[in-house]
């Protein structure tokens, strides 16, 4: 990875969020005002997508944070992973290098459908959606 891909921290209640906020404020100049964007954490497999001159060239897991496992070929099979950065004529140019961090995950509905298919074909079912999604990308 061009920069370490760190693990995200969890907070399970208001007190933990307040403590995290106080730790952040101690790192900043006094009087700094912060704004936040908050979204639910998706429990998936961290993937790092590399685009060169607008083309998808590498996909890796988070791995150690410094080095991940190359899963490019399997990521190319996912319709939700753009193979190129879409730019319309007259818009900004594609960057020479763009690295994007995201989560690969399977919805509960897709997980149930996968397990039903596995069952109907006499195959082993999966324990949970995270492992099913991560396993399929890492094989």
XYZ file of N, CA and C in Angstrom:
417
model
N 0.839 -1.180 0.000
C 0.000 0.000 0.000
C 0.888 1.249 0.000
N 0.471 2.313 -0.663
C 1.287 3.531 -0.670
C 1.361 4.214 0.694
N 0.369 3.979 1.547
C 0.360 4.482 2.929
C -0.297 3.389 3.773
N 0.024 3.299 5.066
C -0.568 2.243 5.888
C -2.099 2.304 5.877
N -2.719 1.152 5.764
C -4.171 1.022 5.827
C -4.474 0.541 7.244
N -4.879 1.458 8.090
C -5.065 1.162 9.504
C -6.445 0.581 9.762
N -6.548 -0.168 10.831
C -7.817 -0.733 11.245
C -8.691 0.381 11.815
N -9.985 0.303 11.576
C -10.910 1.286 12.125
C -11.247 0.923 13.564
N -11.395 1.909 14.406
C -11.742 1.684 15.808
C -13.258 1.621 15.972
N -13.691 0.957 17.016
C -15.113 0.844 17.332
C -15.454 1.695 18.549
N -16.675 2.173 18.591
C -17.232 2.815 19.777
C -18.641 2.258 19.943
N -18.948 1.777 21.149
C -20.215 1.098 21.358
C -21.188 1.871 22.240
N -20.858 3.113 22.559
C -21.773 3.898 23.373
C -21.333 5.347 23.415
N -22.203 6.182 23.972
C -21.942 7.627 24.011
C -20.656 7.962 24.764
N -20.382 7.266 25.856
C -19.168 7.560 26.629
C -17.906 7.283 25.814
N -17.912 6.201 25.031
C -16.746 5.875 24.205
C -16.564 6.904 23.090
N -17.653 7.389 22.524
C -17.564 8.407 21.476
C -17.034 9.713 22.063
N -17.518 10.098 23.254
C -17.025 11.321 23.907
C -15.541 11.215 24.224
N -15.089 10.060 24.699
C -13.665 9.861 25.021
C -12.824 9.957 23.755
N -13.298 9.380 22.661
C -12.592 9.469 21.373
C -12.488 10.932 20.931
N -13.582 11.670 21.057
C -13.608 13.080 20.671
C -12.583 13.878 21.486
N -12.519 13.613 22.774
C -11.548 14.313 23.628
C -10.110 13.986 23.218
N -9.835 12.745 22.852
C -8.485 12.364 22.393
C -8.124 13.117 21.118
N -9.072 13.270 20.218
C -8.826 13.997 18.965
C -8.538 15.466 19.270
N -9.346 16.070 20.139
C -9.171 17.488 20.457
C -7.805 17.771 21.079
N -7.284 16.836 21.860
C -5.956 17.025 22.473
C -4.844 17.081 21.426
N -5.088 16.535 20.253
C -4.075 16.534 19.183
C -4.100 17.817 18.349
N -5.135 18.626 18.531
C -5.344 19.805 17.689
C -5.113 21.099 18.468
N -4.872 22.196 17.758
C -4.732 23.490 18.448
C -6.013 23.834 19.218
N -5.843 24.509 20.351
C -6.984 24.898 21.179
C -7.986 25.701 20.361
N -9.257 25.449 20.588
C -10.317 26.185 19.906
C -10.700 25.622 18.545
N -10.034 24.560 18.095
C -10.364 23.958 16.804
C -11.789 23.427 16.842
N -12.543 23.767 15.816
C -13.915 23.260 15.697
C -13.921 22.138 14.674
N -14.611 21.078 14.986
C -14.652 19.907 14.118
C -16.059 19.675 13.598
N -16.137 19.129 12.396
C -17.400 18.672 11.837
C -17.221 17.209 11.476
N -18.275 16.425 11.638
C -18.181 14.991 11.402
C -19.237 14.526 10.420
N -18.899 13.478 9.708
C -19.850 12.718 8.909
C -19.869 11.336 9.529
N -21.040 10.843 9.854
C -21.162 9.563 10.545
C -21.986 8.619 9.686
N -21.533 7.374 9.624
C -22.284 6.357 8.892
C -22.104 5.025 9.599
N -23.035 4.098 9.386
C -22.888 2.785 10.022
C -21.632 2.085 9.505
N -20.999 1.313 10.371
C -19.830 0.542 9.960
C -20.313 -0.745 9.297
N -19.820 -0.999 8.106
C -20.134 -2.229 7.392
C -19.046 -3.236 7.742
N -19.451 -4.405 8.198
C -18.479 -5.434 8.565
C -18.169 -6.277 7.344
N -17.165 -5.851 6.606
C -16.770 -6.570 5.412
C -15.272 -6.760 5.367
N -14.784 -7.032 4.181
C -13.355 -7.189 3.935
C -12.845 -5.867 3.381
N -11.863 -5.269 4.044
C -11.285 -4.033 3.538
C -10.571 -4.318 2.230
N -10.899 -3.535 1.208
C -10.220 -3.647 -0.083
C -9.645 -2.286 -0.449
N -8.513 -2.314 -1.119
C -7.838 -1.101 -1.549
C -7.706 -1.184 -3.063
N -8.349 -0.242 -3.758
C -8.361 -0.230 -5.219
C -7.381 0.809 -5.734
N -6.568 0.433 -6.696
C -5.581 1.335 -7.295
C -5.980 1.607 -8.747
N -6.042 2.879 -9.090
C -6.333 3.303 -10.463
C -5.149 4.110 -10.979
N -4.666 3.756 -12.165
C -3.603 4.521 -12.824
C -4.160 5.078 -14.126
N -4.040 6.391 -14.280
C -4.571 7.069 -15.466
C -6.020 6.659 -15.719
N -6.763 6.491 -14.636
C -8.186 6.196 -14.728
C -8.544 4.741 -14.871
N -7.577 3.846 -14.976
C -7.834 2.423 -15.173
C -7.572 1.640 -13.884
N -8.470 0.720 -13.553
C -8.287 -0.144 -12.396
C -7.131 -1.095 -12.684
N -6.082 -1.044 -11.848
C -4.895 -1.862 -12.108
C -4.562 -2.826 -10.972
N -5.054 -2.570 -9.765
C -4.695 -3.425 -8.641
C -5.761 -3.336 -7.568
N -6.092 -4.488 -6.997
C -6.981 -4.553 -5.841
C -6.347 -5.444 -4.800
N -6.313 -4.990 -3.559
C -5.655 -5.744 -2.501
C -6.480 -5.695 -1.224
N -6.273 -6.701 -0.376
C -6.855 -6.687 0.964
C -6.020 -5.756 1.838
N -6.509 -5.448 3.036
C -5.742 -4.631 3.967
C -4.492 -5.372 4.420
N -4.601 -6.671 4.618
C -3.453 -7.479 5.030
C -2.850 -6.984 6.326
N -1.546 -6.736 6.318
C -0.842 -6.269 7.513
C -1.023 -4.775 7.729
N -1.632 -4.106 6.775
C -1.731 -2.647 6.807
C -0.702 -2.021 5.888
N 0.431 -2.682 5.739
C 1.478 -2.230 4.817
C 1.443 -3.026 3.513
N 1.179 -4.317 3.622
C 1.144 -5.208 2.457
C -0.134 -6.031 2.523
N -0.879 -6.030 1.419
C -2.108 -6.803 1.347
C -1.994 -7.914 0.332
N -3.024 -8.741 0.295
C -3.087 -9.848 -0.656
C -3.698 -9.340 -1.959
N -3.085 -9.665 -3.083
C -3.561 -9.244 -4.399
C -4.820 -10.039 -4.755
N -5.970 -9.341 -4.866
C -7.238 -9.974 -5.230
C -7.826 -9.301 -6.473
N -6.943 -8.749 -7.305
C -7.365 -7.994 -8.487
C -8.307 -8.786 -9.381
N -7.931 -10.009 -9.735
C -8.731 -10.794 -10.676
C -10.143 -11.032 -10.162
N -10.282 -11.340 -8.876
C -11.617 -11.565 -8.327
C -12.413 -10.270 -8.222
N -11.750 -9.150 -7.913
C -12.458 -7.870 -7.860
C -12.953 -7.454 -9.240
N -12.237 -7.837 -10.280
C -12.668 -7.507 -11.648
C -14.008 -8.144 -11.996
N -14.421 -9.193 -11.272
C -15.694 -9.861 -11.562
C -16.882 -9.152 -10.923
N -16.633 -8.184 -10.056
C -17.717 -7.479 -9.365
C -18.167 -6.272 -10.171
N -19.442 -6.241 -10.519
C -19.970 -5.106 -11.296
C -19.862 -3.790 -10.545
N -19.843 -3.846 -9.210
C -19.800 -2.621 -8.418
C -18.406 -2.002 -8.346
N -17.385 -2.692 -8.849
C -16.029 -2.139 -8.880
C -15.783 -1.574 -10.281
N -15.730 -0.251 -10.407
C -15.508 0.342 -11.740
C -14.140 -0.046 -12.293
N -14.110 -0.452 -13.547
C -12.851 -0.805 -14.200
C -12.108 0.441 -14.678
N -12.829 1.545 -14.742
C -12.198 2.821 -15.062
C -12.968 3.937 -14.375
N -12.286 5.040 -14.143
C -12.924 6.184 -13.505
C -13.734 6.910 -14.584
N -15.041 7.025 -14.375
C -15.857 7.688 -15.396
C -15.673 9.211 -15.372
N -15.248 9.747 -16.484
C -15.106 11.193 -16.628
C -15.708 11.573 -17.978
N -16.654 12.494 -17.944
C -17.283 12.958 -19.184
C -16.402 13.996 -19.859
N -16.501 14.112 -21.180
C -15.731 15.155 -21.876
C -15.996 16.527 -21.274
N -14.948 17.310 -21.104
C -15.079 18.651 -20.538
C -15.008 18.680 -19.026
N -14.999 17.510 -18.365
C -14.876 17.466 -16.909
C -13.406 17.357 -16.521
N -13.169 17.272 -15.241
C -11.802 17.146 -14.729
C -11.113 15.932 -15.343
N -9.799 16.014 -15.444
C -9.039 14.896 -15.988
C -8.914 13.786 -14.948
N -8.703 12.579 -15.434
C -8.490 11.440 -14.543
C -7.147 11.613 -13.855
N -7.080 11.339 -12.561
C -5.795 11.479 -11.860
C -4.794 10.419 -12.320
N -3.519 10.746 -12.228
C -2.481 9.783 -12.593
C -2.536 8.569 -11.674
N -2.806 8.789 -10.391
C -2.930 7.698 -9.420
C -4.043 8.029 -8.445
N -4.932 7.091 -8.239
C -6.004 7.221 -7.259
C -6.079 5.911 -6.491
N -6.005 5.979 -5.166
C -6.112 4.798 -4.311
C -7.356 4.982 -3.453
N -8.253 3.993 -3.491
C -9.542 4.070 -2.808
C -9.664 2.914 -1.830
N -10.035 3.234 -0.598
C -10.283 2.198 0.411
C -11.781 2.000 0.519
N -12.199 0.743 0.601
C -13.615 0.446 0.746
C -13.815 -0.880 1.449
N -15.056 -1.311 1.528
C -15.402 -2.586 2.149
C -16.140 -3.443 1.140
N -15.719 -4.687 1.011
C -16.450 -5.670 0.213
C -17.334 -6.441 1.181
N -18.614 -6.490 0.888
C -19.536 -7.178 1.793
C -20.676 -7.787 1.005
N -21.390 -8.671 1.648
C -22.536 -9.346 1.044
C -23.767 -8.975 1.864
N -24.842 -8.617 1.196
C -26.071 -8.288 1.919
C -26.666 -9.559 2.528
N -27.494 -9.387 3.539
C -28.148 -10.539 4.172
C -28.997 -11.301 3.159
N -29.687 -10.571 2.278
C -30.541 -11.208 1.270
C -29.703 -12.061 0.316
N -28.587 -11.537 -0.157
C -27.710 -12.307 -1.041
C -27.089 -13.492 -0.306
N -26.772 -13.307 0.967
C -26.205 -14.382 1.763
C -27.205 -15.539 1.896
N -28.456 -15.202 2.195
C -29.485 -16.253 2.303
C -29.652 -16.984 0.972
N -29.652 -16.238 -0.132
C -29.790 -16.865 -1.454
C -28.596 -17.771 -1.759
N -27.397 -17.335 -1.407
C -26.206 -18.150 -1.625
C -26.283 -19.440 -0.828
N -26.633 -19.344 0.445
C -26.720 -20.546 1.273
C -27.819 -21.488 0.798
N -28.935 -20.953 0.320
C -30.002 -21.792 -0.215
C -29.495 -22.546 -1.445
N -28.776 -21.856 -2.310
C -28.189 -22.494 -3.499
C -27.186 -23.575 -3.098
N -26.356 -23.271 -2.116
C -25.381 -24.250 -1.628
C -26.102 -25.503 -1.112
N -27.141 -25.263 -0.307
C -27.923 -26.354 0.266
C -28.565 -27.202 -0.821
N -29.203 -26.543 -1.793
C -29.895 -27.242 -2.877
C -28.943 -28.060 -3.742
N -27.663 -27.671 -3.764
C -26.682 -28.390 -4.567
C -25.819 -29.334 -3.728
N -26.253 -29.577 -2.475
C -25.552 -30.513 -1.617
C -24.181 -30.032 -1.163
N -23.977 -28.720 -1.172
C -22.688 -28.156 -0.760
C -22.795 -27.575 0.646
N -21.635 -27.356 1.243
C -21.557 -26.774 2.582
C -22.053 -25.323 2.549
N -22.813 -24.928 3.577
C -23.279 -23.547 3.661
C -22.240 -22.719 4.413
N -22.365 -21.409 4.293
C -21.432 -20.479 4.921
C -21.967 -20.030 6.275
N -21.052 -19.729 7.203
C -21.431 -19.355 8.572
C -22.006 -17.946 8.656
N -21.449 -17.002 7.879
C -21.917 -15.615 7.950
C -21.546 -14.876 6.668
N -22.210 -13.751 6.391
C -21.972 -13.025 5.144
C -20.543 -12.487 5.005
N -19.938 -12.064 6.121
C -18.594 -11.511 6.029
C -17.612 -12.564 5.529
N -17.649 -13.744 6.136
C -16.728 -14.796 5.732
C -16.991 -15.267 4.308
N -18.266 -15.311 3.921
C -18.596 -15.732 2.554
C -18.026 -14.750 1.540
N -18.201 -13.459 1.793
C -17.694 -12.431 0.867
C -16.164 -12.420 0.852
N -15.567 -12.437 2.031
C -14.100 -12.398 2.120
C -13.491 -13.646 1.489
N -14.057 -14.792 1.789
C -13.530 -16.045 1.243
C -13.603 -16.091 -0.261
N -14.702 -15.607 -0.825
C -14.850 -15.665 -2.281
C -13.855 -14.745 -2.980
N -13.505 -13.636 -2.363
C -12.536 -12.717 -2.984
C -11.098 -13.192 -2.800
N -10.847 -13.956 -1.755
C -9.478 -14.378 -1.472
C -9.126 -15.707 -2.098
N -10.087 -16.434 -2.682
C -9.790 -17.733 -3.297
C -9.270 -17.563 -4.705
